[in-house]
Tab-separated table of C-alpha atoms in Angstrom:
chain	number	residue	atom	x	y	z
A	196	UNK	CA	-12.066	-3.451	-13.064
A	197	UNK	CA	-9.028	-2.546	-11.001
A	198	UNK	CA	-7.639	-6.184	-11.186
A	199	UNK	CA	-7.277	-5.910	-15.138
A	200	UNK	CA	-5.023	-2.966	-15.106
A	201	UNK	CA	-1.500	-4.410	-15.915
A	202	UNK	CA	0.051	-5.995	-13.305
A	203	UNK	CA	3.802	-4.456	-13.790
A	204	UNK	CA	1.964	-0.986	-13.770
A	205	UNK	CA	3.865	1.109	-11.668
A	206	UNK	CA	3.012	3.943	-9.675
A	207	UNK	CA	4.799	6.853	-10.282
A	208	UNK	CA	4.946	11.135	-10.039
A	209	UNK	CA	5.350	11.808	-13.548
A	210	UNK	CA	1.612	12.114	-14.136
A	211	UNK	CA	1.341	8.966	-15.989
A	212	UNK	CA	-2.101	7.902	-17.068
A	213	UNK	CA	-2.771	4.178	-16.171
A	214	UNK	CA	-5.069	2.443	-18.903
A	215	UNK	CA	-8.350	0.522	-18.153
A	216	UNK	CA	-10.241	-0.950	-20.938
A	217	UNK	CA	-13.725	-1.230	-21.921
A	218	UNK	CA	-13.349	-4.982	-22.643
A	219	UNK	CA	-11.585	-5.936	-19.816
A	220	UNK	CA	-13.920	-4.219	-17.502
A	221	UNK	CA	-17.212	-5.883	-19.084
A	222	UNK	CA	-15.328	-9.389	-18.966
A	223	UNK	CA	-14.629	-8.658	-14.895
A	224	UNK	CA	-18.219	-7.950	-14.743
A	225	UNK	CA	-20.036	-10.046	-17.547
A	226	UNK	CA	-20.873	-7.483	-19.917
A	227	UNK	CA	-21.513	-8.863	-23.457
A	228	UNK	CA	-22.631	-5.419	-24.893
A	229	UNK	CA	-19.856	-2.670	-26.070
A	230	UNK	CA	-21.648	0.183	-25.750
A	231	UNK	CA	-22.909	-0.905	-22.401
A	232	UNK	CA	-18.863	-1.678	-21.457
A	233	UNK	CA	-17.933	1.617	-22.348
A	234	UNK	CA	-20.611	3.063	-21.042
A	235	UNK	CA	-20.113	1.668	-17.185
A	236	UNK	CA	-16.301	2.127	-17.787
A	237	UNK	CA	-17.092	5.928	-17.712
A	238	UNK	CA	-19.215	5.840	-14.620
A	239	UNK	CA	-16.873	3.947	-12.957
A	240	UNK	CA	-14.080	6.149	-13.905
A	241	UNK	CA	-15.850	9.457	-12.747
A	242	UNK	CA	-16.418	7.306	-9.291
A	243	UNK	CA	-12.715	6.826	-9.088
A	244	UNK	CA	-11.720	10.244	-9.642
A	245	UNK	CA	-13.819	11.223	-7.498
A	246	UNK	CA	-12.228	9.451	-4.396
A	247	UNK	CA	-10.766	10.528	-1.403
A	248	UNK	CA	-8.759	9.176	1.321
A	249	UNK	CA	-8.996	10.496	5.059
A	250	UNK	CA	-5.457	10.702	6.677
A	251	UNK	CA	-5.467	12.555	10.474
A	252	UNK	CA	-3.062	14.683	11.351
A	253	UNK	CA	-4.485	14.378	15.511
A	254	UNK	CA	-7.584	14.031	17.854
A	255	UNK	CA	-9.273	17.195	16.300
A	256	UNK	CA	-7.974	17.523	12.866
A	257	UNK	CA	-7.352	15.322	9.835
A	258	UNK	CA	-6.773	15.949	5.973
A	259	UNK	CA	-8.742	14.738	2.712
A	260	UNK	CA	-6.720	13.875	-0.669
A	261	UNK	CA	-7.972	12.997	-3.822
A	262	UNK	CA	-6.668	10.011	-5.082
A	263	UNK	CA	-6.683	10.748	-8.868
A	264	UNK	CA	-6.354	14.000	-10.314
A	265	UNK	CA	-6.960	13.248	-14.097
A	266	UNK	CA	-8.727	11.132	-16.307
A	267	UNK	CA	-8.691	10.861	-19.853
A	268	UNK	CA	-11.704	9.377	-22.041
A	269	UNK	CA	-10.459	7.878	-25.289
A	270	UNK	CA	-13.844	8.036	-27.197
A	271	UNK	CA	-14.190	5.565	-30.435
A	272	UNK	CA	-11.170	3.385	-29.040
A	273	UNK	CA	-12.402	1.820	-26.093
A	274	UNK	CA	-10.668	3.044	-22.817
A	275	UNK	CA	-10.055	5.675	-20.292
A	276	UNK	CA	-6.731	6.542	-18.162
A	277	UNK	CA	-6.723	7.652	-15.031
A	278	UNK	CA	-3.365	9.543	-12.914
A	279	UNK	CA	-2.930	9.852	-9.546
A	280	UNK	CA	-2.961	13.068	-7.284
A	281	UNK	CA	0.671	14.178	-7.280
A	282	UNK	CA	-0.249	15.152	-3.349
A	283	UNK	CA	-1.216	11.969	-2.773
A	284	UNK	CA	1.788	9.965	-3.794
A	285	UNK	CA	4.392	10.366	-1.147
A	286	UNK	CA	1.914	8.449	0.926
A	287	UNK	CA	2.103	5.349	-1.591
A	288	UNK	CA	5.777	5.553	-2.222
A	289	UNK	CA	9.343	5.274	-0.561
A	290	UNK	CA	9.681	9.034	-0.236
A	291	UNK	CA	13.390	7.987	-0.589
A	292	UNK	CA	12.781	7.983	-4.645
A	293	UNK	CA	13.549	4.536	-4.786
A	294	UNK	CA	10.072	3.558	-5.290
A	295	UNK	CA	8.160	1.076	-4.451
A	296	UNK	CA	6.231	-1.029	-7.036
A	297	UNK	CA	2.574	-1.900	-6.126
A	298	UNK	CA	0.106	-3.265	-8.229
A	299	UNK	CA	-1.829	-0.658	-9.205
A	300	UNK	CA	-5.033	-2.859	-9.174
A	301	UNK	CA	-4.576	-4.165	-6.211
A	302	UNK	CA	-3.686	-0.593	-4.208
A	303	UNK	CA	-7.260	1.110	-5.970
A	304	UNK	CA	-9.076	-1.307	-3.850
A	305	UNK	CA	-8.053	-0.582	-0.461
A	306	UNK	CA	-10.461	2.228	1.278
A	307	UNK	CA	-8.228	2.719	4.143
A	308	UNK	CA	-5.404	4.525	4.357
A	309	UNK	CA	-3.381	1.914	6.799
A	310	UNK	CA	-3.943	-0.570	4.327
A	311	UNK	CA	-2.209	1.401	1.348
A	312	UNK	CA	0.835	1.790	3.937
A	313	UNK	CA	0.958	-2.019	5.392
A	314	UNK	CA	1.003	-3.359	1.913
A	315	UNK	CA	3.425	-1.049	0.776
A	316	UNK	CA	6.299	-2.491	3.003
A	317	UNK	CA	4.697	-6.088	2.720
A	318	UNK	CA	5.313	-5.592	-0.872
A	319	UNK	CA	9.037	-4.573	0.283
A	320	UNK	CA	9.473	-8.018	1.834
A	321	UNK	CA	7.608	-10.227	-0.242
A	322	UNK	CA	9.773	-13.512	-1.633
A	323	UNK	CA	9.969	-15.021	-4.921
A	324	UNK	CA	7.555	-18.246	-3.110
A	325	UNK	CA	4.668	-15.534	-2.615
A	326	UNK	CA	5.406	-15.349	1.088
A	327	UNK	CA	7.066	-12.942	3.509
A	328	UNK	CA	7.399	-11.674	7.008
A	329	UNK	CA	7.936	-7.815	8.482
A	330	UNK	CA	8.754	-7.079	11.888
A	331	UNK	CA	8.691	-3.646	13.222
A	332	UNK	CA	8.337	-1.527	16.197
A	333	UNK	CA	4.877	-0.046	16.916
A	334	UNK	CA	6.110	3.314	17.233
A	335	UNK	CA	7.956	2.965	13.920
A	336	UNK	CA	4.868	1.444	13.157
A	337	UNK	CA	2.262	4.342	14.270
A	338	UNK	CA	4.929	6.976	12.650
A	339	UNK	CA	4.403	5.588	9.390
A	340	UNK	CA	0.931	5.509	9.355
A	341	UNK	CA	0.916	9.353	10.343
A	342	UNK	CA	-0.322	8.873	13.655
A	343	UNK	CA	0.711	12.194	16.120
A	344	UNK	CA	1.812	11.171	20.154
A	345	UNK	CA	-1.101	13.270	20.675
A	346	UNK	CA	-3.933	11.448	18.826
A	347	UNK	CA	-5.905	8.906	20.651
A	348	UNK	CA	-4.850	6.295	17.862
A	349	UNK	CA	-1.479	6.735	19.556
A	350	UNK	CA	-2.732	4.469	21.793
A	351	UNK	CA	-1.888	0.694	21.609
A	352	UNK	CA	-5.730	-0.590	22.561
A	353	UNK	CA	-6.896	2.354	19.889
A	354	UNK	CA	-4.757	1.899	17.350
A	355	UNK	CA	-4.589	-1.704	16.722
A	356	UNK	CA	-8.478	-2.276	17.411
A	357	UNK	CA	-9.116	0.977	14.959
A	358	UNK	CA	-5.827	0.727	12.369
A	359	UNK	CA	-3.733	-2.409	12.250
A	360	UNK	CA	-6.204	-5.334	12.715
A	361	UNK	CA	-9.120	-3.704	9.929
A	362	UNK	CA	-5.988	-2.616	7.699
A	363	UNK	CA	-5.043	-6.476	7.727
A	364	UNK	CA	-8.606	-7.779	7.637
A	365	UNK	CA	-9.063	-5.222	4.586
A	366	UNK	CA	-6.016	-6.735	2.753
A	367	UNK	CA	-6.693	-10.146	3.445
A	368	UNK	CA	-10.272	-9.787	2.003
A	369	UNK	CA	-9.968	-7.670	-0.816
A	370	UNK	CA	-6.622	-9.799	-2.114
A	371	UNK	CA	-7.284	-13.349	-0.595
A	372	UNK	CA	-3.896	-13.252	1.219
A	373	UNK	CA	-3.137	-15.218	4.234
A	374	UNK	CA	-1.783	-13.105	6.848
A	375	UNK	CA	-0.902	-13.381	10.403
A	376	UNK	CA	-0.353	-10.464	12.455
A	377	UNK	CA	2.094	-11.737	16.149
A	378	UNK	CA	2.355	-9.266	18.662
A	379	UNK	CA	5.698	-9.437	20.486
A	380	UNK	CA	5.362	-7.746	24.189
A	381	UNK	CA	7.905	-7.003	26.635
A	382	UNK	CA	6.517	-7.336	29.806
A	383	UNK	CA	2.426	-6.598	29.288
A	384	UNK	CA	3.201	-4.234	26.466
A	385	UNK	CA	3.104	-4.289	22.923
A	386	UNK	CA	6.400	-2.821	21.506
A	387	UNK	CA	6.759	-5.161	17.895
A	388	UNK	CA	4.382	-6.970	15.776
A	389	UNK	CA	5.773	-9.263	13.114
A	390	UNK	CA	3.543	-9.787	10.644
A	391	UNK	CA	4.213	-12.865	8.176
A	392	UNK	CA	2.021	-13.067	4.988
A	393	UNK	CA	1.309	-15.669	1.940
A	394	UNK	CA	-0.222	-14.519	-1.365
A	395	UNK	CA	-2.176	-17.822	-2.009
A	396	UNK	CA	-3.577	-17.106	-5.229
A	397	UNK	CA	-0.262	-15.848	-7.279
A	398	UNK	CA	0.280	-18.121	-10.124
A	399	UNK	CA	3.488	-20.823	-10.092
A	400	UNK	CA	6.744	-19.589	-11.719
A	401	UNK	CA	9.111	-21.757	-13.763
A	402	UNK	CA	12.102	-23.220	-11.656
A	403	UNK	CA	14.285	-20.691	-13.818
A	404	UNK	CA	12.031	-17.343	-12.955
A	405	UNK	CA	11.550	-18.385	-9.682
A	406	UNK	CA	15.553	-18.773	-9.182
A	407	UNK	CA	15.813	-15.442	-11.338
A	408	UNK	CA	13.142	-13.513	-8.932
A	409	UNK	CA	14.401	-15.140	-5.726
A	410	UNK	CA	17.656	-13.599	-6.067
A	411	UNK	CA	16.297	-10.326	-6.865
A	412	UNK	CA	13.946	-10.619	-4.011
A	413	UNK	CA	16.033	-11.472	-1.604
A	414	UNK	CA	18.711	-8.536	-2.624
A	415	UNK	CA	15.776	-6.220	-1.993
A	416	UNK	CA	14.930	-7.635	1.067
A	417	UNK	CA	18.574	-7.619	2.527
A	418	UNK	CA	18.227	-4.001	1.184
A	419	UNK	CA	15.387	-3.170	2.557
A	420	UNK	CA	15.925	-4.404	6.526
A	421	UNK	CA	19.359	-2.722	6.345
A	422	UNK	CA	17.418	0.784	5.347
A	423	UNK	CA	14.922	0.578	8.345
A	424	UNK	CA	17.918	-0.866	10.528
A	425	UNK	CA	20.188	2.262	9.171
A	426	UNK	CA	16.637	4.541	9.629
A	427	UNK	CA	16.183	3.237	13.281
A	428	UNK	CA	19.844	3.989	14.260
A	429	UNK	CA	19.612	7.729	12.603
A	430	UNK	CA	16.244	8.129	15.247
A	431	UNK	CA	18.088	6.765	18.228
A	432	UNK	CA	21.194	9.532	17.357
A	433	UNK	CA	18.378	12.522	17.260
A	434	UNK	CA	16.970	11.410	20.518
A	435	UNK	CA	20.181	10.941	21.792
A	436	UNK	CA	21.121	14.236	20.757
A	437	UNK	CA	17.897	16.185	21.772
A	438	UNK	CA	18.482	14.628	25.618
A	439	UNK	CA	22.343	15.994	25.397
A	440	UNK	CA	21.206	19.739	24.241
A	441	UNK	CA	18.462	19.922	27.078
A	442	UNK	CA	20.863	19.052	30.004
C-alpha cells in the first residue's frame, strides 16, 4: 500500500491529503475484486489513522503523537487521502522550513521514531548514484533524536543497542538498503559514527538525468554539511558563552 503512493509526494504542513488508491492497493496485495480493494483500502486507512508514534522526553516520561490527523473516503471513485498530524511534522521535517523531501511511502513504514529521523538526514545526503555517507557526532546525534542528558538512552551502550543499530536494521529491512553504520572512537569512546548507505533497488537513470540530479545533489549536499558545520559552530559559541557568564 504505502509503496504506491507517488514517489515525488512530499510531506508538508499545509494539511495536504496524500492519495492512495483502491487499485493500486489490491495490485500490492493481489486483489482481483473491486469491491474487495476498496473495501481493505478502508480498513487499512482507519489502521493508519489510527497510529501513533512514542517519542520520550526522559527516564520517566515520554509523549504519544498521532501520525495522521485526517482521512478522507472518496466513495464511488476509488480512493481515500490521508494528512498528517500538524504536531507531528516538525519531527519529519527540517524545522528550518526548508524541507526535507521523503518518500511518503517509504516514511509510513517505519514504526520507530529513530528511523523517521536517520532517514531524514540520509535522505539529505543521498547522491544522484543511490549512495551516500553521513558523519556526525553522537551527541549531535542523541540531540536529534530527542534524547535528554538525563535519560538512560543518553547512554552510549543504551542508546546504540536500543536506538541507532534497530533504527538501521529497521531501514535496511523495510527498504532493502545497504547500510553500514562505522563507529569512530577517540580513545575507548564513541564520539562519531559515519554511516555510509546504498539504495540497491532504485531504478538506473539516463546519463543526462543522472548528470542533471548529480549536480543538484551534490549542491544540496555541499549545502547541507555547511548547515550542520554552521549549526555545530553556533553550539560551541553558547557553551562557550554559558562557561564565560558562570565565572
Amino acid at each position: 500500500m504505502l509503496r504506491n503512493i507517488d514517489a515525488n509526494d512530499v510531506i508538508s504542513d499545509n494539511g495536504k491529503l496524500h492519495r492512495i488508491t483502491a487499485i493500486e492497493f489490491g495490485k500490492l496485495l493481489g486483489i482481483k475484486h473491486k469491491q474487495n480493494q476498496y473495501r481493505e483500502l478502508k480498513i487499512a486507512t482507519k489502521f493508519l489513522l489510527s497510529a501513533v508514534i512514542k517519542i520520550p522526553i526522559d527516564t520517566f516520561t515520554y509523549e504519544e503523537y498521532s501520525i495522521f490527523d485526517t482521512a478522507r473516503y472518496a466513495v464511488g471513485d476509488g480512493y481515500t487521502s490521508l494528512a498528517f498530524s500538524r504536531n507531528f511534522l516538525p519531527f519529519i521535517q527540517n524545522l528550518k522550513g526548508d524541507y526535507t523531501r521523503l518518500k511518503l511511502a517509504e516514511t509510513l513504514q517505519f514504526k520507530k521514531f529513530a528511523s523517521v529521523r536517520i532517514y531524514e538526514k540520509l535522505m539529505q545526503y543521498r547522491q544522484a548514484d543511490n549512495t551516500g555517507w553521513w558523519r556526525v557526532d553522537i551527541d549531535e546525534l542523541k540531540d536529534l533524536l530527542c534524547i535528554q542528558k538525563d535519560h538512560t538512552y543518553w547512554q552510549n551502550l543504551y542508546f546504540n543497542s536500543k536506538l541507532i543499530y534497530p533504527a538501521i536494521d529497521e531501514i535496511s529491512d523495510k527498504l532493502g538498503w545497504d547500510i553500514q553504520v562505522n563507529p569512530i572512537k577517540f580513545g575507548r569512546t564513541i564520539k562519531q559514527f559515519e554511516i555510509t548507505f546504498k539504495d540497491v533497488n532504485s531504478n538506473i537513470l539516463s546519463s543526462q538525468d543522472n548528470l542533471l540530479v548529480g549536480n543538484k545533489s551534490n549542491q544540496l549536499n555541499q549545502a547541507n554539511r555547511a548547515a550542520d558545520a554552521r549549526a555545530k559552530v553556533s553550539r560551541l559559541a553558547h557553551l562557550k558563552k554559558m562557561v564565560l557568564n558562570r565565572d
